[in-house]
Amino acid sequence: MEISVEKIEGTTDVKYFYDSYTVHVGNHRILTVVTYCEITAGKWLKQAKKANNSKSLPKTLVVGFSVERQNDYYSRYGLLEFPYELLHICIGSHCLLYHLNDPDFYKPPKFLAHFLSDPEVIVVGMGIKEKSSHLEKDFEVKIKNAVDLNELAVKGMKRDELDLGRYDLDRLAKAVLGKHMDVVRPGRKIEWFKRKRPYYHSPELNDEKVMFTTADAYLCYRIGSQLFDMIHGKASSAIAAAAAVAAAAKSRKNKKMKKGKKNKKGKK
């Protein structure tokens, strides 16, 4: 599956600190906004709440979600758990990459806490429970409905022969969405930033970082939406119908076998 990114020229806003990009993930076009600004991120989330993107779950908003740090630091006692630095949210064909401010120097982002605590917002992601716990601890942001994609896949697909609970994002995408959703990743660490911009202090994310981060958030959204459809929507009905047909066929086969046994006894 091909992934590409192109910066939308003329959409950079120095006052509100945001850049816009078009990211193609296969045949899907995603509009991505990258920002440091709470006002911009708050407006983006406010618009997103007006959407109702789940056919199988009315009056709910399914959100692909993740957070990450630029670097992991270790001491002799193990991994040092610094606050997250970049948040990714994907809803349909729109993605937000928001730079989280250092909680030691800035107030917690209330707009984000309000959005993620909304009972109608379902947040899906990889390792979501652990990430949610750290987010609440460092930023006072609590996710009301956090759904782990691995657990959802086990419930939705019901494929006991697959170890879906241990799949990473790429393997899960291929299992749920099909083999065509195969992401080719670079064999090196992706640098986060370009050189600092001359007109203000905020560094600009590398295009490659924008591209793969958007793709990951989009895959979380697509996988979550597909699995919810399997469990609650038309796909669920189709699975139930297929199971009913299989059960009926098995029942007919058993009846024929019993009838055959009776005929053999009658002949004796």
PDB file of N, CA, C and O in Angstrom, residues 18-92:
ATOM      1  N   TYR A  18      -0.126  26.419  13.026  1.00  0.00           N
ATOM      2  CA  TYR A  18      -0.539  25.148  12.446  1.00  0.00           C
ATOM      3  C   TYR A  18      -0.106  25.049  10.988  1.00  0.00           C
ATOM      4  O   TYR A  18       0.095  26.051  10.301  1.00  0.00           O
ATOM      5  N   ASP A  19       0.072  23.813  10.554  1.00  0.00           N
ATOM      6  CA  ASP A  19       0.371  23.480   9.167  1.00  0.00           C
ATOM      7  C   ASP A  19      -0.642  22.437   8.709  1.00  0.00           C
ATOM      8  O   ASP A  19      -1.123  21.636   9.516  1.00  0.00           O
ATOM      9  N   SER A  20      -0.957  22.431   7.426  1.00  0.00           N
ATOM     10  CA  SER A  20      -1.917  21.474   6.874  1.00  0.00           C
ATOM     11  C   SER A  20      -1.258  20.614   5.806  1.00  0.00           C
ATOM     12  O   SER A  20      -0.414  21.101   5.043  1.00  0.00           O
ATOM     13  N   TYR A  21      -1.667  19.359   5.754  1.00  0.00           N
ATOM     14  CA  TYR A  21      -1.090  18.403   4.816  1.00  0.00           C
ATOM     15  C   TYR A  21      -2.190  17.537   4.205  1.00  0.00           C
ATOM     16  O   TYR A  21      -3.239  17.318   4.810  1.00  0.00           O
ATOM     17  N   THR A  22      -1.911  17.028   3.006  1.00  0.00           N
ATOM     18  CA  THR A  22      -2.737  15.986   2.407  1.00  0.00           C
ATOM     19  C   THR A  22      -1.928  14.697   2.446  1.00  0.00           C
ATOM     20  O   THR A  22      -0.818  14.647   1.921  1.00  0.00           O
ATOM     21  N   VAL A  23      -2.479  13.678   3.086  1.00  0.00           N
ATOM     22  CA  VAL A  23      -1.809  12.378   3.183  1.00  0.00           C
ATOM     23  C   VAL A  23      -2.676  11.341   2.484  1.00  0.00           C
ATOM     24  O   VAL A  23      -3.875  11.236   2.749  1.00  0.00           O
ATOM     25  N   HIS A  24      -2.084  10.591   1.574  1.00  0.00           N
ATOM     26  CA  HIS A  24      -2.788   9.502   0.900  1.00  0.00           C
ATOM     27  C   HIS A  24      -2.327   8.176   1.496  1.00  0.00           C
ATOM     28  O   HIS A  24      -1.131   7.870   1.503  1.00  0.00           O
ATOM     29  N   VAL A  25      -3.279   7.407   2.010  1.00  0.00           N
ATOM     30  CA  VAL A  25      -3.016   6.060   2.513  1.00  0.00           C
ATOM     31  C   VAL A  25      -3.754   5.109   1.586  1.00  0.00           C
ATOM     32  O   VAL A  25      -4.970   4.943   1.688  1.00  0.00           O
ATOM     33  N   GLY A  26      -3.026   4.532   0.633  1.00  0.00           N
ATOM     34  CA  GLY A  26      -3.680   3.764  -0.417  1.00  0.00           C
ATOM     35  C   GLY A  26      -4.548   4.701  -1.242  1.00  0.00           C
ATOM     36  O   GLY A  26      -4.095   5.739  -1.725  1.00  0.00           O
ATOM     37  N   ASN A  27      -5.822   4.361  -1.370  1.00  0.00           N
ATOM     38  CA  ASN A  27      -6.755   5.198  -2.130  1.00  0.00           C
ATOM     39  C   ASN A  27      -7.479   6.224  -1.267  1.00  0.00           C
ATOM     40  O   ASN A  27      -8.356   6.934  -1.764  1.00  0.00           O
ATOM     41  N   HIS A  28      -7.116   6.290  -0.006  1.00  0.00           N
ATOM     42  CA  HIS A  28      -7.815   7.174   0.921  1.00  0.00           C
ATOM     43  C   HIS A  28      -7.035   8.479   1.126  1.00  0.00           C
ATOM     44  O   HIS A  28      -5.829   8.460   1.381  1.00  0.00           O
ATOM     45  N   ARG A  29      -7.759   9.595   1.023  1.00  0.00           N
ATOM     46  CA  ARG A  29      -7.158  10.923   1.185  1.00  0.00           C
ATOM     47  C   ARG A  29      -7.508  11.474   2.557  1.00  0.00           C
ATOM     48  O   ARG A  29      -8.678  11.543   2.932  1.00  0.00           O
ATOM     49  N   ILE A  30      -6.497  11.872   3.314  1.00  0.00           N
ATOM     50  CA  ILE A  30      -6.694  12.366   4.671  1.00  0.00           C
ATOM     51  C   ILE A  30      -6.126  13.774   4.777  1.00  0.00           C
ATOM     52  O   ILE A  30      -5.004  14.042   4.327  1.00  0.00           O
ATOM     53  N   LEU A  31      -6.900  14.666   5.373  1.00  0.00           N
ATOM     54  CA  LEU A  31      -6.444  16.031   5.617  1.00  0.00           C
ATOM     55  C   LEU A  31      -5.917  16.110   7.048  1.00  0.00           C
ATOM     56  O   LEU A  31      -6.663  15.840   7.997  1.00  0.00           O
ATOM     57  N   THR A  32      -4.653  16.465   7.196  1.00  0.00           N
ATOM     58  CA  THR A  32      -3.994  16.469   8.501  1.00  0.00           C
ATOM     59  C   THR A  32      -3.615  17.882   8.917  1.00  0.00           C
ATOM     60  O   THR A  32      -3.019  18.629   8.135  1.00  0.00           O
ATOM     61  N   VAL A  33      -3.956  18.228  10.151  1.00  0.00           N
ATOM     62  CA  VAL A  33      -3.571  19.512  10.737  1.00  0.00           C
ATOM     63  C   VAL A  33      -2.568  19.237  11.853  1.00  0.00           C
ATOM     64  O   VAL A  33      -2.811  18.406  12.733  1.00  0.00           O
ATOM     65  N   VAL A  34      -1.433  19.923  11.799  1.00  0.00           N
ATOM     66  CA  VAL A  34      -0.401  19.806  12.833  1.00  0.00           C
ATOM     67  C   VAL A  34      -0.325  21.133  13.571  1.00  0.00           C
ATOM     68  O   VAL A  34      -0.156  22.188  12.946  1.00  0.00           O
ATOM     69  N   THR A  35      -0.455  21.086  14.896  1.00  0.00           N
ATOM     70  CA  THR A  35      -0.503  22.355  15.628  1.00  0.00           C
ATOM     71  C   THR A  35       0.069  22.264  17.040  1.00  0.00           C
ATOM     72  O   THR A  35       0.077  21.188  17.655  1.00  0.00           O
ATOM     73  N   TYR A  36       0.561  23.399  17.524  1.00  0.00           N
ATOM     74  CA  TYR A  36       0.960  23.576  18.913  1.00  0.00           C
ATOM     75  C   TYR A  36      -0.110  24.353  19.681  1.00  0.00           C
ATOM     76  O   TYR A  36      -0.028  24.506  20.889  1.00  0.00           O
ATOM     77  N   CYS A  37      -1.077  24.864  18.965  1.00  0.00           N
ATOM     78  CA  CYS A  37      -2.008  25.858  19.511  1.00  0.00           C
ATOM     79  C   CYS A  37      -3.275  25.220  20.074  1.00  0.00           C
ATOM     80  O   CYS A  37      -3.973  24.472  19.375  1.00  0.00           O
ATOM     81  N   GLU A  38      -3.597  25.543  21.325  1.00  0.00           N
ATOM     82  CA  GLU A  38      -4.803  25.016  21.963  1.00  0.00           C
ATOM     83  C   GLU A  38      -6.068  25.516  21.266  1.00  0.00           C
ATOM     84  O   GLU A  38      -7.064  24.789  21.176  1.00  0.00           O
ATOM     85  N   ILE A  39      -6.042  26.760  20.792  1.00  0.00           N
ATOM     86  CA  ILE A  39      -7.221  27.323  20.119  1.00  0.00           C
ATOM     87  C   ILE A  39      -7.525  26.543  18.848  1.00  0.00           C
ATOM     88  O   ILE A  39      -8.664  26.145  18.585  1.00  0.00           O
ATOM     89  N   THR A  40      -6.477  26.286  18.045  1.00  0.00           N
ATOM     90  CA  THR A  40      -6.646  25.538  16.802  1.00  0.00           C
ATOM     91  C   THR A  40      -7.109  24.115  17.075  1.00  0.00           C
ATOM     92  O   THR A  40      -8.050  23.617  16.442  1.00  0.00           O
ATOM     93  N   ALA A  41      -6.460  23.441  18.024  1.00  0.00           N
ATOM     94  CA  ALA A  41      -6.832  22.069  18.352  1.00  0.00           C
ATOM     95  C   ALA A  41      -8.250  22.004  18.914  1.00  0.00           C
ATOM     96  O   ALA A  41      -9.016  21.094  18.597  1.00  0.00           O
ATOM     97  N   GLY A  42      -8.601  22.985  19.736  1.00  0.00           N
ATOM     98  CA  GLY A  42      -9.947  23.026  20.303  1.00  0.00           C
ATOM     99  C   GLY A  42     -11.012  23.196  19.238  1.00  0.00           C
ATOM    100  O   GLY A  42     -12.062  22.544  19.278  1.00  0.00           O
ATOM    101  N   LYS A  43     -10.750  24.070  18.247  1.00  0.00           N
ATOM    102  CA  LYS A  43     -11.705  24.274  17.146  1.00  0.00           C
ATOM    103  C   LYS A  43     -11.835  23.003  16.317  1.00  0.00           C
ATOM    104  O   LYS A  43     -12.935  22.640  15.889  1.00  0.00           O
ATOM    105  N   TRP A  44     -10.720  22.324  16.086  1.00  0.00           N
ATOM    106  CA  TRP A  44     -10.730  21.091  15.299  1.00  0.00           C
ATOM    107  C   TRP A  44     -11.610  20.043  15.989  1.00  0.00           C
ATOM    108  O   TRP A  44     -12.441  19.396  15.356  1.00  0.00           O
ATOM    109  N   LEU A  45     -11.433  19.880  17.289  1.00  0.00           N
ATOM    110  CA  LEU A  45     -12.211  18.886  18.035  1.00  0.00           C
ATOM    111  C   LEU A  45     -13.688  19.264  18.107  1.00  0.00           C
ATOM    112  O   LEU A  45     -14.564  18.389  18.072  1.00  0.00           O
ATOM    113  N   LYS A  46     -13.955  20.549  18.212  1.00  0.00           N
ATOM    114  CA  LYS A  46     -15.345  21.016  18.254  1.00  0.00           C
ATOM    115  C   LYS A  46     -16.061  20.666  16.954  1.00  0.00           C
ATOM    116  O   LYS A  46     -17.228  20.242  16.967  1.00  0.00           O
ATOM    117  N   GLN A  47     -15.377  20.857  15.828  1.00  0.00           N
ATOM    118  CA  GLN A  47     -15.967  20.495  14.540  1.00  0.00           C
ATOM    119  C   GLN A  47     -16.131  18.981  14.429  1.00  0.00           C
ATOM    120  O   GLN A  47     -17.123  18.482  13.879  1.00  0.00           O
ATOM    121  N   ALA A  48     -15.165  18.249  14.963  1.00  0.00           N
ATOM    122  CA  ALA A  48     -15.206  16.790  14.873  1.00  0.00           C
ATOM    123  C   ALA A  48     -16.390  16.219  15.644  1.00  0.00           C
ATOM    124  O   ALA A  48     -16.980  15.212  15.236  1.00  0.00           O
ATOM    125  N   LYS A  49     -16.749  16.849  16.743  1.00  0.00           N
ATOM    126  CA  LYS A  49     -17.856  16.348  17.563  1.00  0.00           C
ATOM    127  C   LYS A  49     -19.197  16.446  16.841  1.00  0.00           C
ATOM    128  O   LYS A  49     -20.156  15.766  17.202  1.00  0.00           O
ATOM    129  N   LYS A  50     -19.255  17.299  15.813  1.00  0.00           N
ATOM    130  CA  LYS A  50     -20.512  17.433  15.066  1.00  0.00           C
ATOM    131  C   LYS A  50     -20.736  16.260  14.126  1.00  0.00           C
ATOM    132  O   LYS A  50     -21.835  16.057  13.623  1.00  0.00           O
ATOM    133  N   ALA A  51     -19.671  15.497  13.877  1.00  0.00           N
ATOM    134  CA  ALA A  51     -19.777  14.367  12.949  1.00  0.00           C
ATOM    135  C   ALA A  51     -20.368  13.160  13.660  1.00  0.00           C
ATOM    136  O   ALA A  51     -20.250  13.004  14.864  1.00  0.00           O
ATOM    137  N   ASN A  52     -21.020  12.329  12.885  1.00  0.00           N
ATOM    138  CA  ASN A  52     -21.517  11.050  13.391  1.00  0.00           C
ATOM    139  C   ASN A  52     -21.072  10.000  12.397  1.00  0.00           C
ATOM    140  O   ASN A  52     -21.730   9.750  11.402  1.00  0.00           O
ATOM    141  N   ASN A  53     -19.886   9.410  12.664  1.00  0.00           N
ATOM    142  CA  ASN A  53     -19.252   8.594  11.640  1.00  0.00           C
ATOM    143  C   ASN A  53     -19.493   7.102  11.792  1.00  0.00           C
ATOM    144  O   ASN A  53     -18.969   6.318  11.038  1.00  0.00           O
ATOM    145  N   SER A  54     -20.266   6.689  12.785  1.00  0.00           N
ATOM    146  CA  SER A  54     -20.446   5.263  13.010  1.00  0.00           C
ATOM    147  C   SER A  54     -21.844   4.821  12.592  1.00  0.00           C
ATOM    148  O   SER A  54     -22.833   5.218  13.199  1.00  0.00           O
ATOM    149  N   LYS A  55     -21.925   4.002  11.539  1.00  0.00           N
ATOM    150  CA  LYS A  55     -23.212   3.506  11.072  1.00  0.00           C
ATOM    151  C   LYS A  55     -23.805   2.496  12.047  1.00  0.00           C
ATOM    152  O   LYS A  55     -25.020   2.419  12.217  1.00  0.00           O
ATOM    153  N   SER A  56     -22.924   1.713  12.674  1.00  0.00           N
ATOM    154  CA  SER A  56     -23.409   0.664  13.561  1.00  0.00           C
ATOM    155  C   SER A  56     -23.619   1.149  14.985  1.00  0.00           C
ATOM    156  O   SER A  56     -24.272   0.479  15.780  1.00  0.00           O
ATOM    157  N   LEU A  57     -23.047   2.315  15.332  1.00  0.00           N
ATOM    158  CA  LEU A  57     -23.193   2.858  16.682  1.00  0.00           C
ATOM    159  C   LEU A  57     -23.722   4.288  16.582  1.00  0.00           C
ATOM    160  O   LEU A  57     -22.955   5.248  16.614  1.00  0.00           O
ATOM    161  N   PRO A  58     -25.039   4.475  16.455  1.00  0.00           N
ATOM    162  CA  PRO A  58     -25.615   5.824  16.317  1.00  0.00           C
ATOM    163  C   PRO A  58     -25.271   6.722  17.504  1.00  0.00           C
ATOM    164  O   PRO A  58     -25.120   6.257  18.624  1.00  0.00           O
ATOM    165  N   LYS A  59     -25.155   8.010  17.201  1.00  0.00           N
ATOM    166  CA  LYS A  59     -24.883   9.029  18.212  1.00  0.00           C
ATOM    167  C   LYS A  59     -23.557   8.796  18.943  1.00  0.00           C
ATOM    168  O   LYS A  59     -23.410   9.134  20.112  1.00  0.00           O
ATOM    169  N   THR A  60     -22.618   8.192  18.254  1.00  0.00           N
ATOM    170  CA  THR A  60     -21.284   8.023  18.818  1.00  0.00           C
ATOM    171  C   THR A  60     -20.239   8.487  17.816  1.00  0.00           C
ATOM    172  O   THR A  60     -20.495   8.563  16.612  1.00  0.00           O
ATOM    173  N   LEU A  61     -19.061   8.806  18.328  1.00  0.00           N
ATOM    174  CA  LEU A  61     -17.954   9.253  17.497  1.00  0.00           C
ATOM    175  C   LEU A  61     -16.775   8.313  17.743  1.00  0.00           C
ATOM    176  O   LEU A  61     -16.232   8.270  18.850  1.00  0.00           O
ATOM    177  N   VAL A  62     -16.408   7.535  16.747  1.00  0.00           N
ATOM    178  CA  VAL A  62     -15.257   6.637  16.856  1.00  0.00           C
ATOM    179  C   VAL A  62     -13.998   7.413  16.500  1.00  0.00           C
ATOM    180  O   VAL A  62     -13.926   8.051  15.449  1.00  0.00           O
ATOM    181  N   VAL A  63     -13.014   7.358  17.377  1.00  0.00           N
ATOM    182  CA  VAL A  63     -11.794   8.162  17.233  1.00  0.00           C
ATOM    183  C   VAL A  63     -10.567   7.253  17.269  1.00  0.00           C
ATOM    184  O   VAL A  63     -10.355   6.524  18.243  1.00  0.00           O
ATOM    185  N   GLY A  64      -9.763   7.282  16.197  1.00  0.00           N
ATOM    186  CA  GLY A  64      -8.469   6.615  16.222  1.00  0.00           C
ATOM    187  C   GLY A  64      -7.502   7.468  17.017  1.00  0.00           C
ATOM    188  O   GLY A  64      -7.406   8.679  16.797  1.00  0.00           O
ATOM    189  N   PHE A  65      -6.761   6.855  17.945  1.00  0.00           N
ATOM    190  CA  PHE A  65      -6.019   7.659  18.930  1.00  0.00           C
ATOM    191  C   PHE A  65      -4.671   7.027  19.284  1.00  0.00           C
ATOM    192  O   PHE A  65      -4.540   5.812  19.361  1.00  0.00           O
ATOM    193  N   SER A  66      -3.683   7.906  19.512  1.00  0.00           N
ATOM    194  CA  SER A  66      -2.424   7.474  20.101  1.00  0.00           C
ATOM    195  C   SER A  66      -1.672   8.691  20.651  1.00  0.00           C
ATOM    196  O   SER A  66      -2.024   9.840  20.348  1.00  0.00           O
ATOM    197  N   VAL A  67      -0.684   8.433  21.463  1.00  0.00           N
ATOM    198  CA  VAL A  67       0.221   9.467  21.975  1.00  0.00           C
ATOM    199  C   VAL A  67       1.627   8.882  21.983  1.00  0.00           C
ATOM    200  O   VAL A  67       1.804   7.666  22.068  1.00  0.00           O
ATOM    201  N   GLU A  68       2.637   9.738  21.890  1.00  0.00           N
ATOM    202  CA  GLU A  68       4.011   9.236  21.894  1.00  0.00           C
ATOM    203  C   GLU A  68       4.994  10.297  22.372  1.00  0.00           C
ATOM    204  O   GLU A  68       4.690  11.489  22.431  1.00  0.00           O
ATOM    205  N   ARG A  69       6.184   9.812  22.717  1.00  0.00           N
ATOM    206  CA  ARG A  69       7.298  10.683  23.081  1.00  0.00           C
ATOM    207  C   ARG A  69       8.325  10.626  21.957  1.00  0.00           C
ATOM    208  O   ARG A  69       8.427   9.633  21.244  1.00  0.00           O
ATOM    209  N   GLN A  70       9.124  11.676  21.839  1.00  0.00           N
ATOM    210  CA  GLN A  70      10.143  11.679  20.795  1.00  0.00           C
ATOM    211  C   GLN A  70      11.240  10.671  21.099  1.00  0.00           C
ATOM    212  O   GLN A  70      11.710   9.952  20.220  1.00  0.00           O
ATOM    213  N   ASN A  71      11.630  10.589  22.368  1.00  0.00           N
ATOM    214  CA  ASN A  71      12.706   9.673  22.758  1.00  0.00           C
ATOM    215  C   ASN A  71      12.352   8.973  24.067  1.00  0.00           C
ATOM    216  O   ASN A  71      11.616   9.517  24.896  1.00  0.00           O
ATOM    217  N   ASP A  72      12.856   7.776  24.230  1.00  0.00           N
ATOM    218  CA  ASP A  72      12.767   7.070  25.497  1.00  0.00           C
ATOM    219  C   ASP A  72      14.101   7.216  26.227  1.00  0.00           C
ATOM    220  O   ASP A  72      15.171   7.072  25.614  1.00  0.00           O
ATOM    221  N   TYR A  73      14.034   7.508  27.513  1.00  0.00           N
ATOM    222  CA  TYR A  73      15.238   7.677  28.316  1.00  0.00           C
ATOM    223  C   TYR A  73      15.269   6.629  29.421  1.00  0.00           C
ATOM    224  O   TYR A  73      14.245   6.305  30.020  1.00  0.00           O
ATOM    225  N   TYR A  74      16.467   6.121  29.674  1.00  0.00           N
ATOM    226  CA  TYR A  74      16.617   5.058  30.661  1.00  0.00           C
ATOM    227  C   TYR A  74      17.619   5.466  31.734  1.00  0.00           C
ATOM    228  O   TYR A  74      18.582   6.207  31.477  1.00  0.00           O
ATOM    229  N   SER A  75      17.376   5.009  32.935  1.00  0.00           N
ATOM    230  CA  SER A  75      18.336   5.128  34.023  1.00  0.00           C
ATOM    231  C   SER A  75      18.714   3.721  34.453  1.00  0.00           C
ATOM    232  O   SER A  75      18.265   2.735  33.860  1.00  0.00           O
ATOM    233  N   ARG A  76      19.503   3.582  35.479  1.00  0.00           N
ATOM    234  CA  ARG A  76      19.871   2.250  35.944  1.00  0.00           C
ATOM    235  C   ARG A  76      18.679   1.516  36.556  1.00  0.00           C
ATOM    236  O   ARG A  76      18.725   0.313  36.782  1.00  0.00           O
ATOM    237  N   TYR A  77      17.595   2.276  36.789  1.00  0.00           N
ATOM    238  CA  TYR A  77      16.384   1.673  37.344  1.00  0.00           C
ATOM    239  C   TYR A  77      15.365   1.294  36.260  1.00  0.00           C
ATOM    240  O   TYR A  77      14.307   0.762  36.559  1.00  0.00           O
ATOM    241  N   GLY A  78      15.702   1.603  35.003  1.00  0.00           N
ATOM    242  CA  GLY A  78      14.804   1.260  33.914  1.00  0.00           C
ATOM    243  C   GLY A  78      14.323   2.474  33.140  1.00  0.00           C
ATOM    244  O   GLY A  78      14.935   3.553  33.195  1.00  0.00           O
ATOM    245  N   LEU A  79      13.220   2.304  32.418  1.00  0.00           N
ATOM    246  CA  LEU A  79      12.675   3.356  31.568  1.00  0.00           C
ATOM    247  C   LEU A  79      12.124   4.511  32.400  1.00  0.00           C
ATOM    248  O   LEU A  79      11.376   4.301  33.357  1.00  0.00           O
ATOM    249  N   LEU A  80      12.515   5.741  32.040  1.00  0.00           N
ATOM    250  CA  LEU A  80      11.976   6.931  32.699  1.00  0.00           C
ATOM    251  C   LEU A  80      10.722   7.371  31.955  1.00  0.00           C
ATOM    252  O   LEU A  80      10.769   7.611  30.755  1.00  0.00           O
ATOM    253  N   GLU A  81       9.624   7.458  32.654  1.00  0.00           N
ATOM    254  CA  GLU A  81       8.342   7.739  32.018  1.00  0.00           C
ATOM    255  C   GLU A  81       8.060   9.241  31.965  1.00  0.00           C
ATOM    256  O   GLU A  81       7.355   9.793  32.809  1.00  0.00           O
ATOM    257  N   PHE A  82       8.643   9.897  30.977  1.00  0.00           N
ATOM    258  CA  PHE A  82       8.387  11.308  30.772  1.00  0.00           C
ATOM    259  C   PHE A  82       7.006  11.503  30.145  1.00  0.00           C
ATOM    260  O   PHE A  82       6.459  10.585  29.528  1.00  0.00           O
ATOM    261  N   PRO A  83       6.430  12.702  30.274  1.00  0.00           N
ATOM    262  CA  PRO A  83       5.107  12.954  29.669  1.00  0.00           C
ATOM    263  C   PRO A  83       5.145  12.808  28.156  1.00  0.00           C
ATOM    264  O   PRO A  83       6.185  13.002  27.514  1.00  0.00           O
ATOM    265  N   TYR A  84       4.002  12.474  27.591  1.00  0.00           N
ATOM    266  CA  TYR A  84       3.885  12.375  26.139  1.00  0.00           C
ATOM    267  C   TYR A  84       4.051  13.751  25.506  1.00  0.00           C
ATOM    268  O   TYR A  84       3.765  14.778  26.119  1.00  0.00           O
ATOM    269  N   GLU A  85       4.502  13.744  24.234  1.00  0.00           N
ATOM    270  CA  GLU A  85       4.787  15.002  23.553  1.00  0.00           C
ATOM    271  C   GLU A  85       3.921  15.243  22.311  1.00  0.00           C
ATOM    272  O   GLU A  85       3.749  16.385  21.898  1.00  0.00           O
ATOM    273  N   LEU A  86       3.409  14.176  21.713  1.00  0.00           N
ATOM    274  CA  LEU A  86       2.619  14.328  20.488  1.00  0.00           C
ATOM    275  C   LEU A  86       1.383  13.444  20.564  1.00  0.00           C
ATOM    276  O   LEU A  86       1.477  12.250  20.851  1.00  0.00           O
ATOM    277  N   LEU A  87       0.242  14.049  20.302  1.00  0.00           N
ATOM    278  CA  LEU A  87      -1.037  13.332  20.328  1.00  0.00           C
ATOM    279  C   LEU A  87      -1.580  13.222  18.915  1.00  0.00           C
ATOM    280  O   LEU A  87      -1.490  14.174  18.144  1.00  0.00           O
ATOM    281  N   HIS A  88      -2.137  12.046  18.560  1.00  0.00           N
ATOM    282  CA  HIS A  88      -2.694  11.833  17.227  1.00  0.00           C
ATOM    283  C   HIS A  88      -4.159  11.452  17.365  1.00  0.00           C
ATOM    284  O   HIS A  88      -4.487  10.537  18.115  1.00  0.00           O
ATOM    285  N   ILE A  89      -5.005  12.126  16.631  1.00  0.00           N
ATOM    286  CA  ILE A  89      -6.426  11.801  16.596  1.00  0.00           C
ATOM    287  C   ILE A  89      -6.875  11.733  15.144  1.00  0.00           C
ATOM    288  O   ILE A  89      -6.578  12.633  14.350  1.00  0.00           O
ATOM    289  N   CYS A  90      -7.578  10.659  14.776  1.00  0.00           N
ATOM    290  CA  CYS A  90      -8.114  10.536  13.427  1.00  0.00           C
ATOM    291  C   CYS A  90      -9.600  10.244  13.495  1.00  0.00           C
ATOM    292  O   CYS A  90     -10.044   9.353  14.228  1.00  0.00           O
ATOM    293  N   ILE A  91     -10.376  11.002  12.728  1.00  0.00           N
ATOM    294  CA  ILE A  91     -11.819  10.799  12.606  1.00  0.00           C
ATOM    295  C   ILE A  91     -12.154  10.843  11.126  1.00  0.00           C
ATOM    296  O   ILE A  91     -12.081  11.901  10.496  1.00  0.00           O
ATOM    297  N   GLY A  92     -12.491   9.697  10.578  1.00  0.00           N
ATOM    298  CA  GLY A  92     -12.806   9.646   9.153  1.00  0.00           C
ATOM    299  C   GLY A  92     -11.606  10.025   8.306  1.00  0.00           C
ATOM    300  O   GLY A  92     -10.541   9.421   8.391  1.00  0.00           O
TER     301      GLY A  92
END
